[in-house]
mmCIF file of C-alpha atoms in Angstrom:
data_model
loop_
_atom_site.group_PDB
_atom_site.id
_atom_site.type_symbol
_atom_site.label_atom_id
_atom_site.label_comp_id
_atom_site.label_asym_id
_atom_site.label_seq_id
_atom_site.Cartn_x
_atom_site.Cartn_y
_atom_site.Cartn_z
ATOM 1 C CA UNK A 26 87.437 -21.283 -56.824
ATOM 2 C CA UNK A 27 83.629 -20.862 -55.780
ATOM 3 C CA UNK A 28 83.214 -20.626 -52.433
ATOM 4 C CA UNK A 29 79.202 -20.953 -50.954
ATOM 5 C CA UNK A 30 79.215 -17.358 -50.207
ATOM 6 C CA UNK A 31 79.825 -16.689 -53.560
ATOM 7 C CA UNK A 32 77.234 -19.110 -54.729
ATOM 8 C CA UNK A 33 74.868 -17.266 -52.688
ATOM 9 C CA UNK A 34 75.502 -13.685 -53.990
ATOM 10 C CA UNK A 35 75.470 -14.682 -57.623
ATOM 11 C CA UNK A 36 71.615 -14.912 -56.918
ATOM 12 C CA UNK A 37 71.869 -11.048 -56.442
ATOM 13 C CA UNK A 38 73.734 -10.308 -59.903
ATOM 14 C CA UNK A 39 71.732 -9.902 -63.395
ATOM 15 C CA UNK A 40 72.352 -12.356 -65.966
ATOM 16 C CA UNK A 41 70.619 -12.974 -69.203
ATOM 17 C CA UNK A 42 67.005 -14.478 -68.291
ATOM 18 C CA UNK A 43 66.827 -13.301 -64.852
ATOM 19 C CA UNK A 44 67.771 -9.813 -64.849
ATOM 20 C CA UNK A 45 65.010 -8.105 -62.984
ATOM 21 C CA UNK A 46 64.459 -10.107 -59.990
ATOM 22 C CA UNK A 47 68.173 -9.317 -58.689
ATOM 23 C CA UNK A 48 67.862 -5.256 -59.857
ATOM 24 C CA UNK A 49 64.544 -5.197 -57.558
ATOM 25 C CA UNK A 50 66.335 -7.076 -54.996
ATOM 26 C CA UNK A 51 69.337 -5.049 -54.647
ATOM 27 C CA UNK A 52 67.106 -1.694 -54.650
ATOM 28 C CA UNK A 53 65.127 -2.861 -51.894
ATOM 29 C CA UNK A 54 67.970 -3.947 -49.837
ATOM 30 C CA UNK A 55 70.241 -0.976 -50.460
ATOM 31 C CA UNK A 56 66.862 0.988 -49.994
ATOM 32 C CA UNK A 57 66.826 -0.594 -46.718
ATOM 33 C CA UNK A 58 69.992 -0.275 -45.248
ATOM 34 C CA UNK A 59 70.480 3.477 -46.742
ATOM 35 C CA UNK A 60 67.450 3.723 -43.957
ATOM 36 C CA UNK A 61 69.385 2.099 -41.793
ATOM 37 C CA UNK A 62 72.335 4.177 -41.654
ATOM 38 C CA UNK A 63 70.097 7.569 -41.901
ATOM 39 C CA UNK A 64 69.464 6.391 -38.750
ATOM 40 C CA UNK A 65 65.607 5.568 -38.960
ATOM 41 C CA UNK A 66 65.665 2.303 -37.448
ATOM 42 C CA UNK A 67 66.509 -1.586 -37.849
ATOM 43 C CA UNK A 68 63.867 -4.263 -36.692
ATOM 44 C CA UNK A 69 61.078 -1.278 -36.821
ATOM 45 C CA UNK A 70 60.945 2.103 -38.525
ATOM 46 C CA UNK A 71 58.517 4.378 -37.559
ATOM 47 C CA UNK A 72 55.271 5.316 -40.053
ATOM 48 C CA UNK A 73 55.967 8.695 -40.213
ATOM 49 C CA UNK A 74 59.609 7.921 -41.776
ATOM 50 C CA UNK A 75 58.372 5.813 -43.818
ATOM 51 C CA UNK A 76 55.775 8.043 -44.863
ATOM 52 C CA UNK A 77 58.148 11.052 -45.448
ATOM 53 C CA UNK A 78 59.751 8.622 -48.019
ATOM 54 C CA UNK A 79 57.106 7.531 -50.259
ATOM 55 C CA UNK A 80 54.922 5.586 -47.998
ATOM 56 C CA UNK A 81 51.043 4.771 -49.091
ATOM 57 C CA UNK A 82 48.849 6.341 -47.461
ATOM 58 C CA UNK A 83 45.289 8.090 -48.665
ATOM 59 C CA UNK A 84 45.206 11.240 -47.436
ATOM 60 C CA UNK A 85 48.395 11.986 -49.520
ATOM 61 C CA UNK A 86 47.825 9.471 -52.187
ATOM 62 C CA UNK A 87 44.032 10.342 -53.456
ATOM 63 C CA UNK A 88 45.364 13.832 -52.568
ATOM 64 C CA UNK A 89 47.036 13.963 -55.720
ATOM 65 C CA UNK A 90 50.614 12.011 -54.333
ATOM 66 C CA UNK A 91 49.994 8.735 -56.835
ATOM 67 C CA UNK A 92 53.703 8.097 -56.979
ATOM 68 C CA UNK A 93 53.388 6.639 -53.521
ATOM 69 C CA UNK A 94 51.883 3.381 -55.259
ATOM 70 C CA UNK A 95 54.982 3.233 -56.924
ATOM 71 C CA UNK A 96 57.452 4.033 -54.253
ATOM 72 C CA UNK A 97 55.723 2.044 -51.321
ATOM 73 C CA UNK A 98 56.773 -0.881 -52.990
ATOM 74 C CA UNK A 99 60.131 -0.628 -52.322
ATOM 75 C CA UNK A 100 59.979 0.369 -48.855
ATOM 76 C CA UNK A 101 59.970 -1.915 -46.006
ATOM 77 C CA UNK A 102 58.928 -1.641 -42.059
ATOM 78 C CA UNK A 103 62.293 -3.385 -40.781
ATOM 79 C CA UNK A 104 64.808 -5.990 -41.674
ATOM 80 C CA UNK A 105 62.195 -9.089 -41.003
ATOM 81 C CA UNK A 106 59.763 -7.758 -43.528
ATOM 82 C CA UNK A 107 62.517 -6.701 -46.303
ATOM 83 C CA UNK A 108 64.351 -10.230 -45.423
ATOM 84 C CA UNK A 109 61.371 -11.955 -45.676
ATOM 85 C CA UNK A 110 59.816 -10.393 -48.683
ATOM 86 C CA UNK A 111 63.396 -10.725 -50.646
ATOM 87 C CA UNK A 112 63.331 -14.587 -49.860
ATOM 88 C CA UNK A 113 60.412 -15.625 -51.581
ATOM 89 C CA UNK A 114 60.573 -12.486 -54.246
ATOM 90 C CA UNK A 115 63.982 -14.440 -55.248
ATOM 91 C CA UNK A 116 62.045 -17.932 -55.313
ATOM 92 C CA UNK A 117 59.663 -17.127 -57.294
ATOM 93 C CA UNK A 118 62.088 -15.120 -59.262
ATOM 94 C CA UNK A 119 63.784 -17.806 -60.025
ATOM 95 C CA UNK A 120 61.309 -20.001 -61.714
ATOM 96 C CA UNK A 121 59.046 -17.034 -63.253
ATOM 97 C CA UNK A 122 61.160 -15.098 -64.655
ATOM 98 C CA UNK A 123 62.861 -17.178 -67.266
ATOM 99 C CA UNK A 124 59.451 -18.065 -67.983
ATOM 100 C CA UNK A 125 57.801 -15.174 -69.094
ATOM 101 C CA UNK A 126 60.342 -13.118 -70.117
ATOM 102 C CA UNK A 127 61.885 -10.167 -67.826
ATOM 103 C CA UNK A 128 59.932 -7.180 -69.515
ATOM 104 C CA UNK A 129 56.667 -8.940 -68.770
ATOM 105 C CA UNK A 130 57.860 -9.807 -65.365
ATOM 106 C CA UNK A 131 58.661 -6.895 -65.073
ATOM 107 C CA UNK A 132 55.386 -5.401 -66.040
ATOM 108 C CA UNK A 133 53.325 -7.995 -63.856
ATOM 109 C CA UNK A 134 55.667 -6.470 -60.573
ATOM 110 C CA UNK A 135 54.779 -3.159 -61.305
ATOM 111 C CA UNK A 136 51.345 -3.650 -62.295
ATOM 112 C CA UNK A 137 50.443 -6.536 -59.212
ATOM 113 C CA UNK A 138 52.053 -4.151 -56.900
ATOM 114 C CA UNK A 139 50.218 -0.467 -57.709
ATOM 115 C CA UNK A 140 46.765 -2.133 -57.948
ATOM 116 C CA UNK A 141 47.720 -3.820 -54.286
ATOM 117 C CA UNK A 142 48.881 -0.294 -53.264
ATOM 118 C CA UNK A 143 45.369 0.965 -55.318
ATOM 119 C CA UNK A 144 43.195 -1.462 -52.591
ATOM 120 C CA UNK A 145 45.350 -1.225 -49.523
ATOM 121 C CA UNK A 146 44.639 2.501 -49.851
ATOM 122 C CA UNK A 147 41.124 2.319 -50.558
ATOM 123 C CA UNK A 148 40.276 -0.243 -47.694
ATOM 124 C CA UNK A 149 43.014 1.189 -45.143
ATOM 125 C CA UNK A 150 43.977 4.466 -44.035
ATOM 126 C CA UNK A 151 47.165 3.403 -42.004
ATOM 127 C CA UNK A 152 50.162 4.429 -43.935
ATOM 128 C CA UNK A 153 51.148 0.806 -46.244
ATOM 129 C CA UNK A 154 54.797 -0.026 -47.346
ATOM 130 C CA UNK A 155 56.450 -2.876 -48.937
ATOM 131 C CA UNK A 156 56.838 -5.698 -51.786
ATOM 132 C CA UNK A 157 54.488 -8.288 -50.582
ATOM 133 C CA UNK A 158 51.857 -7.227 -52.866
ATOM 134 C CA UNK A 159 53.568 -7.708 -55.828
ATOM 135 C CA UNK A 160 55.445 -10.843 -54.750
ATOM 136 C CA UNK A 161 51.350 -11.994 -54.365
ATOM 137 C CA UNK A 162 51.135 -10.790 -57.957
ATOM 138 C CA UNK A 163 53.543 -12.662 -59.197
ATOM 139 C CA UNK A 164 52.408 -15.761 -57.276
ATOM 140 C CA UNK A 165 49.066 -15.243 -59.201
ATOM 141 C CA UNK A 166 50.836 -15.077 -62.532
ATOM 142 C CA UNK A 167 52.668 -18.433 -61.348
ATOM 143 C CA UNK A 168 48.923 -20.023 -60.487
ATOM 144 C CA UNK A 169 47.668 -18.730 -63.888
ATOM 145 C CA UNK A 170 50.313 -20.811 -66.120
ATOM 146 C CA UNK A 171 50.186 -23.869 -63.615
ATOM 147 C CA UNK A 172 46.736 -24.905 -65.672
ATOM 148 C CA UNK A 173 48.760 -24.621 -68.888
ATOM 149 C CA UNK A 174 51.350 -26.942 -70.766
ATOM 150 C CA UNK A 175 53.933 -24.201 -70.529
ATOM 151 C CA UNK A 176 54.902 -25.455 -66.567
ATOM 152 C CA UNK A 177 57.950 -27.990 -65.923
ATOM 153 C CA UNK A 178 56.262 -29.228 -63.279
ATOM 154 C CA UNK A 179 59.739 -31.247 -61.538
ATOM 155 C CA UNK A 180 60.831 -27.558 -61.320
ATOM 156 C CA UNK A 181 56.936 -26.464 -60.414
ATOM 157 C CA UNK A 182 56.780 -28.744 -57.352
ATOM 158 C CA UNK A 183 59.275 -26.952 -55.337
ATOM 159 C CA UNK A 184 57.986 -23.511 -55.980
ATOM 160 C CA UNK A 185 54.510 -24.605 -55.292
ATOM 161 C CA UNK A 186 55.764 -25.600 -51.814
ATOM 162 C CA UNK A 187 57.227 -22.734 -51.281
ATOM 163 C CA UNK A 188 54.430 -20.107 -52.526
ATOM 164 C CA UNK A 189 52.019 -22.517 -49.893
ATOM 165 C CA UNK A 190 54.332 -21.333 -47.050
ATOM 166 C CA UNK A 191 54.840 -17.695 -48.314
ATOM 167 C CA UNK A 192 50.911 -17.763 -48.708
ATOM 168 C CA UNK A 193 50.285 -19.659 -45.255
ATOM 169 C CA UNK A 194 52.978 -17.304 -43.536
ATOM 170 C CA UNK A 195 50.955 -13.864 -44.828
ATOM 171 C CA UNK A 196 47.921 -14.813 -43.735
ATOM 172 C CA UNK A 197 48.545 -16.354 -40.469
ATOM 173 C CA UNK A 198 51.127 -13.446 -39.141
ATOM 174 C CA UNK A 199 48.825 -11.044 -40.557
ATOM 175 C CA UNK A 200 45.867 -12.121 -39.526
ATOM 176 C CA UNK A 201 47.891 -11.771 -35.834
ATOM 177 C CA UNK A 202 49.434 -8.519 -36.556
ATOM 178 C CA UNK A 203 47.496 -6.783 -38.853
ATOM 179 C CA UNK A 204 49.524 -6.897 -41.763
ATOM 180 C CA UNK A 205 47.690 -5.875 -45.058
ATOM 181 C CA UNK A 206 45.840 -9.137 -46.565
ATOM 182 C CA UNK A 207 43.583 -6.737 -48.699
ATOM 183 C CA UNK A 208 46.848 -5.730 -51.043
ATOM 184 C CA UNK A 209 47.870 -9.452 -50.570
ATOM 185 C CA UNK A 210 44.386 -10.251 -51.925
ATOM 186 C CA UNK A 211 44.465 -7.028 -54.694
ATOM 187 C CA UNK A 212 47.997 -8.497 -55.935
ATOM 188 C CA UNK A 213 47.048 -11.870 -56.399
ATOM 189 C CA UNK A 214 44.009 -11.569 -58.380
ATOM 190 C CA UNK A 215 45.426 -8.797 -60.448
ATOM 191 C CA UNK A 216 48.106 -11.304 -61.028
ATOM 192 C CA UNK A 217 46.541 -14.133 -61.793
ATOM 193 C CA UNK A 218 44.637 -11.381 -64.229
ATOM 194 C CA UNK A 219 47.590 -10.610 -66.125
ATOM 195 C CA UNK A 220 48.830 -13.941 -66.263
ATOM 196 C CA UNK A 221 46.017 -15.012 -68.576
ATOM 197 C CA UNK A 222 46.791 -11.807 -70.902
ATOM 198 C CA UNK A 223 50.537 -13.649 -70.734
ATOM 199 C CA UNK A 224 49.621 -16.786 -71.776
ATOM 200 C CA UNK A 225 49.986 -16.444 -75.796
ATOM 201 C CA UNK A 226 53.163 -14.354 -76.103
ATOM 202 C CA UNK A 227 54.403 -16.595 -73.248
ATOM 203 C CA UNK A 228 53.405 -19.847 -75.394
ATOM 204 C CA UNK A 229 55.142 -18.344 -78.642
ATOM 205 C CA UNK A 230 58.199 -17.784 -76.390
ATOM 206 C CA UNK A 231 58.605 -21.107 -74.968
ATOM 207 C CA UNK A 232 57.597 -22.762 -78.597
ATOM 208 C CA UNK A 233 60.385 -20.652 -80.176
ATOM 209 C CA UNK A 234 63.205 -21.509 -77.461
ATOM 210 C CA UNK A 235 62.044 -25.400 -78.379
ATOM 211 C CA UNK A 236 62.567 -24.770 -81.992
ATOM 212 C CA UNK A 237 66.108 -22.662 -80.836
ATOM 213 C CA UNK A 238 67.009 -25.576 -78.612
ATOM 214 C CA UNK A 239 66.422 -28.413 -81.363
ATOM 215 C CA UNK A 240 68.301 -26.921 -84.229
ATOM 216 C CA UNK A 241 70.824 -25.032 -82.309
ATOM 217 C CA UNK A 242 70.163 -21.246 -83.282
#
């Protein structure tokens, strides 16, 4: 028998259609806690850890150290940010992924969330960390397809609430605290970017499925 806690953690296991949201999930959170139990911290770790693990930051980075705009996306400043940024990563997960297909989801994370690490370097020189800039990305992939026939909007509604209060939450908190709104920025045009080179493969996938659906192959 199901119980709600089971429920719940089925959102963190890979099944066909939505197989890389709960992989990036799970890294960031194991990530997080293996930080955890190292001993670097809970509600704040300190720069210079998170720096020493793969942190963004452009002395090291345009010093040769490009990697970091790969690994500073799955690092996170303490358990509000990684909670946080896990939340509304799974949301949009949710409704995105299925959408486009998990390769170019994929793709579109990666992608959204180096060019956010490219401008958070090139604007900042405090070290960066974490997954909001591709979670923007994504969001601008979602905004991209939103002008196109491919969206079920009575599933778009919610998610459009949603992104307004992921979106609302960024910029009000880090207008406060400083958080980065230049990757923020970066990710979500890049996304919406790559969304547009989506649209036609993403078209032929969801014409296909239609044509799977209706004659049962």
């Amino acid at each position: 028998m199901k119980t709600p806690l089971l429920d719940y953690l089925l959102f963190f296991k890979p099944r066909p259609g939505f197989v890389v949201t709960p992989i990036i999930i799970d890294m960031n959170v194991i990530i997080f806690f293996l930080m955890v139990i190292a001993g670097l911290g809970f509600n704040e770790i300190n720069a210079a850890d998170l720096l020493a693990l793969g942190g963004n930051y452009r002395p090291y980075t345009m010093g040769g150290q490009w990697w970091r705009l790969l690994t500073s996306i799955f690092l996170h400043g303490g358990i509000a940010h990684v909670g946080m940024n896990m939340v509304f990563l799974l949301v949009i997960g949710l409704f995105l992924e299925p959408m486009v297909g998990s390769g170019r989801y994929l793709v579109a994370y990666l992608f959204t969330g180096i060019a956010a690490g490219v401008g958070s370097m090139l604007w900042y020189s405090a070290v960066s960390v974490g997954a909001s800039g591709a979670i923007f990305g994504l969001i601008g992939v979602f905004i991209s397809m939103l002008i196109s026939p491919i969206i079920n909007w009575s599933a778009a509604k919610i998610v459009i609430g949603i992104v307004v209060v992921f979106i609302v939450y960024y910029y009000l908190y880090g207008f406060a605290s400083g958080i980065d709104n230049v990757a923020h920025i970066v990710g979500l045009i890049s996304g919406v970017f790559i969304g547009y080179l989506f649209y036609p493969a993403v078209k032929q996938r969801r014409v296909a499925n239609q044509i799977r659906h209706k004659y049962g192959y």
